[in-house]
Structure formats: C-alpha cells, structure tokens
Amino acid sequence: MGTTQLESVPEPKYWHLKTVLTEALDSEFSVGEILPNERDLAARYGVARATLRQALEQLELEGRLQRRRGVGTTVAPPRMGVAVGTSRHTWPGAGGDVWQPVDCVRSVPPASVAAALETGGEEVHIVRRSRTSHGRSVATELLYVPAASVPDLTAIDAPSGPSRARAVLRELHRLELDGQDRAVELGSAGADDARELDRLPGSPVLVLTTRFHAAGRTAALSVATYRADTCRLTFGDSPDVEIHDDPARRAS
Amino acid sequence: MGTTQLESVPEPKYWHLKTVLTEALDSEFSVGEILPNERDLAARYGVARATLRQALEQLELEGRLQRRRGVGTTVAPPRMGVAVGTSRHTWPGAGGDVWQPVDCVRSVPPASVAAALETGGEEVHIVRRSRTSHGRSVATELLYVPAASVPDLTAIDAPSGPSRARAVLRELHRLELDGQDRAVELGSAGADDARELDRLPGSPVLVLTTRFHAAGRTAALSVATYRADTCRLTFGDSPDVEIHDDPARRAS
DNA sequence: GAGTGGTCTAGACCACCCA
DNA sequence: GGGTGGTCTAGACCACTCG
C-alpha cells in the first residue's frame, strides 16, 4: 500500500556522523586544534563511543584527524607531498638523496624478496634507512642488496651500522643502472615500522617497492614504508614541479 | 622486587589473533576457500566477535581476505598488479588505453580541483571513466577538462554520455602534451565509488591524481580511485616488465 | 527462512601522557 | 592522579544473499 519508501537505504550512523564531523572540521576548527574527548563527543551526538570511534577512524584514515593516546584528538594539517622520484632513474643513496642510513645487516630475506632477487636461500645485505620531513619521521626502508651486486665489498668497514650501510651503497653505485620499476600498495605497519613512524601497530601505510635493474638482473630491491595518514607520494615527472610541500597549512 | 617484567608490553589480543590467522591462511587454506563464520571463529579463539572482527579487518586491509555480507569470508588471491603508466607521458584515452568512457557532464568542480586547474568558479567538462581488470571493476576516474583545453569542441555530439566523453578526449589529444606529474594517497570510497567498485562505503582506496601539462597550463586533471584491497599500482619504467602479477606471497 | 557479515550499544579495564 | 585514547566484552538487531 502507500508506503512509498523513499529512504530504502538507511545511512549508517557512523557514516552520517563522519559527514557531520567533516563539515564541523571545515567550518569550526583550525589545524592543530584539539577536539573534545571521545566520551563527550559521543554523548553530544547521542551515539555509543564505539560508533563515534568508527567515524573518527575513517577521518583519521583520510588524514583529517590525528589521535594520540593520553593526549587527545587534533585536527591534522593537509597531507604533505613527499617526492618519491622523477622519471630519471638513480641508485638509492645517490646525490641529493633524502634518506638517512641507519643500519646494515646480512640476513636471509623474506621469501617474496628472495623470489624477486632470484637469490635462493642466500643471505643478502639489508640496508635500513629512514626518511624525515619537516622534522617528522615519514618513512622507513629496507634495501635488499644481493652479495653479487657488491662483489668488491670488503670487510674494512664495520660489519654493521650506518658506516657499513654507506659502504654497501657506495659499492652499489659502481654498477650501471639500466632501469627501475615501482609499485605502490596499501599495507599495515608492523611492530618495528610502527615504532619508527610513531604510529600504532597496524596503522595503514603506503608500501613503495622499487626494483633496480643492472647487468640484466634485479640488482637491488627497496621496500619503503610511508605513513599513509600524513603522506601523499608524488611522482614529479614534469620539469617545473619538484618537491611540492603544501604551501597552506592553515584553514579558515 | 624481583619482578623482572620481560613482557612489559602485552600484545593486544587482536594483534596476536591476526598473526595466528595469517599463519593459518598460509598453511591451511587456499585461495578462494571460505572461512568459518565470524561467530564460530570468535568462539574457537575464545574472544568476542568484535575482537575477531578487528583482526579480520586488518587482514582485509592487507588484501589477504575478502568479506561479503550475506556470503562469508574468503581467502583473497594475491593482489593484481595494475599498470598505471610508464615514463612516457600520454594523454588519457590515447591508443592502448584500458579505460572505458562512461559519461561526461559539465559542472563546477570541487574547490581543490578548481585550484589545481586555475579555473575560478567556471564549469569544466567532467569525464567519467571506469577500468576493469580480469573481469573485475578495479577503478573509477573523474577527468576534469577545462573548456579552454578543448576550445573547438562542438555540440554535434550528444551533450552527455559516452560519446560526449570520447569527443572531449579526442579534442584534448589535439594539444601537445608537455608533461605530467602524479601523486598517490590513501582515501576512502565515497558512496558512488563504493557502488561502482562493489565495495562498502568507506572502503580504503588508492587515489591517483595526475596533472597533465600543456601550453604552460594544467590542461587536465585526472583523479582515479583504485580498490586498495585488490590492487597494487605498478609504475613500469623498465622495458621488460609490464603488468606483473605476483606469483608467490608465501612467508617462511 | 536460515545464515552471513555490518552496525550499534553500554558498559569495563588498560596503557599512556602530563601537570 | 586525572584524563586521554586503545582494547575488549556480551549481547542485540539489521541488511544482504541464497537455496
């Protein structure tokens, strides 16, 4: 009978709440401002705390909010553009590199990495590097370098540590780079990465995998993990745009 | 005294559960296989259903699981590599393009798009396209084309619809492309995109923004939305590697 | 209609930060 | 110690799919 069901799809509460909060963020709050706590917000909007949190999680995923345990929820600045390379291919650690060598060990890589490098169960050099921007740690990287790619590496340097990392990179640069290819996918931060990136374990991250080709092989493999909440990975291929940090960090 | 607290950081249950489930997926299940339902799984592992769901959500985020309401939870195949361009720059819709024109309207773009295009409050052409791979819809795109970029566009074609979309692209190709730059970031699917991609609203997506430069301006702006759970965006710059489906994703 | 995942509630306790 | 967000529980109902 006449029950014209116009709203046949009732919007979930957390979805509607997210919309409401987004508008509030745009109009009533400025970057860095601290929001009321979750219990108060939930009461204000007449929902359970869990429902409110579902909305906040979405907003954090979109980079609109930042939540820190023991502190509170703040309005996040716009995501920063992080340059991850131009069309010109260069070795990691080449001039002008923004990465900081942290460590280097010799170990057997994960199976997926070993497959890409076509090393069997052999040990490879694993260089650990980190990247900061605006004083914040934004990414960590594991660079897998087969022993065959750095044949002349000697033991004159320390067996591990930053200086060893630099030595491996130096040797790697002696190869002629034929090309590289990349892939970006969504991941979640492991315990180590989470600590390094000042996030909770399981936080969403953008994983940028780069294969470096030289001498007909994959000479090195880089797996870089970027904070997904604060970073926008930019592939600047046009001449006039390089690193482009968002100029405006203030709203309203 | 004497309480040597070795495990000062008790692992959250959902985190441990995720690890256990990951190992189970690797060893006891094969792709496409359906898991026990959430209530049974929660009971088996002695946790509340909400806690189990927290673990499942993580695994879905990592592309290991796929959940569908009314059906069940299945083991997801490895993410597919989706090629999103080489170092050679081409206009969208150029030869060999994998996108399917869907629609075209004239409308005022969002403020952020208008800023990038340096159009004021003017209307632009908005071409909607979709992309499928292996029979699945994997991405939707909105291509914003200022009227100034297609000055000779006539009204001989339909005012909207796929044929109009093709006409806009055809006119766009008459410009000489100077370059392009891209950015990738994490987003969440809006209601429209979610329907198109066969996901729930709010699902994580990878947003690939491409600016096309011609005649000293930004001649067009593409905002492509890829399913983050099933897609790995590949930037194939080396000659021998194109689309590369991951063969093995097994650990230890 | 039976079974699935999705949403929502009202509580509780814990880990962390800071005054 | 007081306040924050993070984790966890045990329930309930809803929306969807499929036989």
PDB file of N, CA and C in Angstrom, chain A residues 74-111:
ATOM      1  N   THR A  74      43.408  15.696  17.520  1.00  0.00           N
ATOM      2  CA  THR A  74      43.655  17.018  16.966  1.00  0.00           C
ATOM      3  C   THR A  74      43.351  17.040  15.479  1.00  0.00           C
ATOM      4  N   VAL A  75      43.125  18.230  14.969  1.00  0.00           N
ATOM      5  CA  VAL A  75      42.866  18.417  13.550  1.00  0.00           C
ATOM      6  C   VAL A  75      44.199  18.362  12.803  1.00  0.00           C
ATOM      7  N   ALA A  76      44.303  17.471  11.843  1.00  0.00           N
ATOM      8  CA  ALA A  76      45.566  17.262  11.142  1.00  0.00           C
ATOM      9  C   ALA A  76      45.760  18.303  10.051  1.00  0.00           C
ATOM     10  N   PRO A  77      47.007  18.687   9.799  1.00  0.00           N
ATOM     11  CA  PRO A  77      47.286  19.559   8.665  1.00  0.00           C
ATOM     12  C   PRO A  77      47.090  18.771   7.371  1.00  0.00           C
ATOM     13  N   PRO A  78      46.973  19.472   6.249  1.00  0.00           N
ATOM     14  CA  PRO A  78      46.862  18.754   4.965  1.00  0.00           C
ATOM     15  C   PRO A  78      48.057  17.829   4.791  1.00  0.00           C
ATOM     16  N   ARG A  79      47.848  16.751   4.092  1.00  0.00           N
ATOM     17  CA  ARG A  79      48.947  15.814   3.863  1.00  0.00           C
ATOM     18  C   ARG A  79      50.101  16.505   3.159  1.00  0.00           C
ATOM     19  N   MET A  80      51.302  16.097   3.541  1.00  0.00           N
ATOM     20  CA  MET A  80      52.472  16.668   2.875  1.00  0.00           C
ATOM     21  C   MET A  80      52.810  15.848   1.627  1.00  0.00           C
ATOM     22  N   GLY A  81      53.203  16.542   0.594  1.00  0.00           N
ATOM     23  CA  GLY A  81      53.663  15.860  -0.609  1.00  0.00           C
ATOM     24  C   GLY A  81      55.064  15.352  -0.372  1.00  0.00           C
ATOM     25  N   VAL A  82      55.297  14.080  -0.616  1.00  0.00           N
ATOM     26  CA  VAL A  82      56.618  13.501  -0.432  1.00  0.00           C
ATOM     27  C   VAL A  82      57.101  13.004  -1.789  1.00  0.00           C
ATOM     28  N   ALA A  83      58.138  13.613  -2.298  1.00  0.00           N
ATOM     29  CA  ALA A  83      58.644  13.241  -3.622  1.00  0.00           C
ATOM     30  C   ALA A  83      59.306  11.879  -3.560  1.00  0.00           C
ATOM     31  N   VAL A  84      58.908  11.001  -4.433  1.00  0.00           N
ATOM     32  CA  VAL A  84      59.492   9.669  -4.450  1.00  0.00           C
ATOM     33  C   VAL A  84      60.128   9.378  -5.806  1.00  0.00           C
ATOM     34  N   GLY A  85      60.594  10.413  -6.456  1.00  0.00           N
ATOM     35  CA  GLY A  85      61.396  10.162  -7.646  1.00  0.00           C
ATOM     36  C   GLY A  85      60.795  10.724  -8.913  1.00  0.00           C
ATOM     37  N   THR A  86      61.683  11.008  -9.835  1.00  0.00           N
ATOM     38  CA  THR A  86      61.292  11.551 -11.121  1.00  0.00           C
ATOM     39  C   THR A  86      61.470  10.465 -12.170  1.00  0.00           C
ATOM     40  N   SER A  87      61.330  10.847 -13.407  1.00  0.00           N
ATOM     41  CA  SER A  87      61.482   9.853 -14.465  1.00  0.00           C
ATOM     42  C   SER A  87      62.947   9.444 -14.629  1.00  0.00           C
ATOM     43  N   ARG A  88      63.861  10.287 -14.158  1.00  0.00           N
ATOM     44  CA  ARG A  88      65.268   9.905 -14.200  1.00  0.00           C
ATOM     45  C   ARG A  88      65.523   8.871 -13.110  1.00  0.00           C
ATOM     46  N   HIS A  89      66.150   7.786 -13.508  1.00  0.00           N
ATOM     47  CA  HIS A  89      66.404   6.715 -12.543  1.00  0.00           C
ATOM     48  C   HIS A  89      67.754   6.897 -11.887  1.00  0.00           C
ATOM     49  N   THR A  90      67.783   6.763 -10.598  1.00  0.00           N
ATOM     50  CA  THR A  90      69.050   6.863  -9.881  1.00  0.00           C
ATOM     51  C   THR A  90      69.118   5.773  -8.820  1.00  0.00           C
ATOM     52  N   TRP A  91      70.323   5.428  -8.450  1.00  0.00           N
ATOM     53  CA  TRP A  91      70.519   4.468  -7.377  1.00  0.00           C
ATOM     54  C   TRP A  91      70.080   5.083  -6.050  1.00  0.00           C
ATOM     55  N   PRO A  92      69.641   4.254  -5.138  1.00  0.00           N
ATOM     56  CA  PRO A  92      69.366   4.788  -3.800  1.00  0.00           C
ATOM     57  C   PRO A  92      70.665   5.288  -3.174  1.00  0.00           C
ATOM     58  N   GLY A  93      70.576   6.399  -2.478  1.00  0.00           N
ATOM     59  CA  GLY A  93      71.751   6.947  -1.822  1.00  0.00           C
ATOM     60  C   GLY A  93      72.594   7.828  -2.726  1.00  0.00           C
ATOM     61  N   ALA A  94      72.133   8.046  -3.958  1.00  0.00           N
ATOM     62  CA  ALA A  94      72.882   8.921  -4.854  1.00  0.00           C
ATOM     63  C   ALA A  94      72.722  10.371  -4.403  1.00  0.00           C
ATOM     64  N   GLY A  95      73.433  11.259  -5.060  1.00  0.00           N
ATOM     65  CA  GLY A  95      73.465  12.656  -4.635  1.00  0.00           C
ATOM     66  C   GLY A  95      72.078  13.243  -4.443  1.00  0.00           C
ATOM     67  N   GLY A  96      71.925  14.004  -3.396  1.00  0.00           N
ATOM     68  CA  GLY A  96      70.659  14.666  -3.138  1.00  0.00           C
ATOM     69  C   GLY A  96      69.628  13.759  -2.524  1.00  0.00           C
ATOM     70  N   ASP A  97      70.044  12.608  -2.081  1.00  0.00           N
ATOM     71  CA  ASP A  97      69.090  11.672  -1.502  1.00  0.00           C
ATOM     72  C   ASP A  97      68.640  12.158  -0.124  1.00  0.00           C
ATOM     73  N   VAL A  98      67.382  11.958   0.145  1.00  0.00           N
ATOM     74  CA  VAL A  98      66.817  12.441   1.401  1.00  0.00           C
ATOM     75  C   VAL A  98      66.823  11.377   2.483  1.00  0.00           C
ATOM     76  N   TRP A  99      67.349  10.199   2.173  1.00  0.00           N
ATOM     77  CA  TRP A  99      67.305   9.108   3.138  1.00  0.00           C
ATOM     78  C   TRP A  99      68.537   9.101   4.030  1.00  0.00           C
ATOM     79  N   GLN A 100      68.330   8.639   5.234  1.00  0.00           N
ATOM     80  CA  GLN A 100      69.380   8.568   6.231  1.00  0.00           C
ATOM     81  C   GLN A 100      69.727   7.103   6.502  1.00  0.00           C
ATOM     82  N   PRO A 101      70.971   6.693   6.202  1.00  0.00           N
ATOM     83  CA  PRO A 101      71.328   5.297   6.508  1.00  0.00           C
ATOM     84  C   PRO A 101      71.274   5.068   8.011  1.00  0.00           C
ATOM     85  N   VAL A 102      70.720   3.948   8.396  1.00  0.00           N
ATOM     86  CA  VAL A 102      70.558   3.652   9.819  1.00  0.00           C
ATOM     87  C   VAL A 102      71.397   2.455  10.219  1.00  0.00           C
ATOM     88  N   ASP A 103      71.357   1.441   9.374  1.00  0.00           N
ATOM     89  CA  ASP A 103      71.942   0.186   9.799  1.00  0.00           C
ATOM     90  C   ASP A 103      72.158  -0.696   8.578  1.00  0.00           C
ATOM     91  N   CYS A 104      72.900  -1.767   8.770  1.00  0.00           N
ATOM     92  CA  CYS A 104      73.063  -2.746   7.706  1.00  0.00           C
ATOM     93  C   CYS A 104      73.405  -4.084   8.329  1.00  0.00           C
ATOM     94  N   VAL A 105      72.663  -5.100   7.932  1.00  0.00           N
ATOM     95  CA  VAL A 105      72.944  -6.449   8.425  1.00  0.00           C
ATOM     96  C   VAL A 105      73.003  -7.401   7.229  1.00  0.00           C
ATOM     97  N   ARG A 106      73.518  -8.583   7.501  1.00  0.00           N
ATOM     98  CA  ARG A 106      73.477  -9.649   6.497  1.00  0.00           C
ATOM     99  C   ARG A 106      72.490 -10.684   6.990  1.00  0.00           C
ATOM    100  N   SER A 107      71.503 -10.984   6.146  1.00  0.00           N
ATOM    101  CA  SER A 107      70.495 -11.937   6.604  1.00  0.00           C
ATOM    102  C   SER A 107      69.759 -12.523   5.410  1.00  0.00           C
ATOM    103  N   VAL A 108      69.013 -13.572   5.679  1.00  0.00           N
ATOM    104  CA  VAL A 108      68.187 -14.177   4.628  1.00  0.00           C
ATOM    105  C   VAL A 108      66.910 -13.367   4.506  1.00  0.00           C
ATOM    106  N   PRO A 109      66.598 -12.906   3.309  1.00  0.00           N
ATOM    107  CA  PRO A 109      65.399 -12.066   3.131  1.00  0.00           C
ATOM    108  C   PRO A 109      64.131 -12.907   3.157  1.00  0.00           C
ATOM    109  N   PRO A 110      62.969 -12.248   3.299  1.00  0.00           N
ATOM    110  CA  PRO A 110      61.689 -12.953   3.179  1.00  0.00           C
ATOM    111  C   PRO A 110      61.580 -13.638   1.821  1.00  0.00           C
ATOM    112  N   ALA A 111      60.749 -14.650   1.768  1.00  0.00           N
ATOM    113  CA  ALA A 111      60.632 -15.447   0.549  1.00  0.00           C
ATOM    114  C   ALA A 111      60.255 -14.601  -0.658  1.00  0.00           C
TER     115      ALA A 111
END
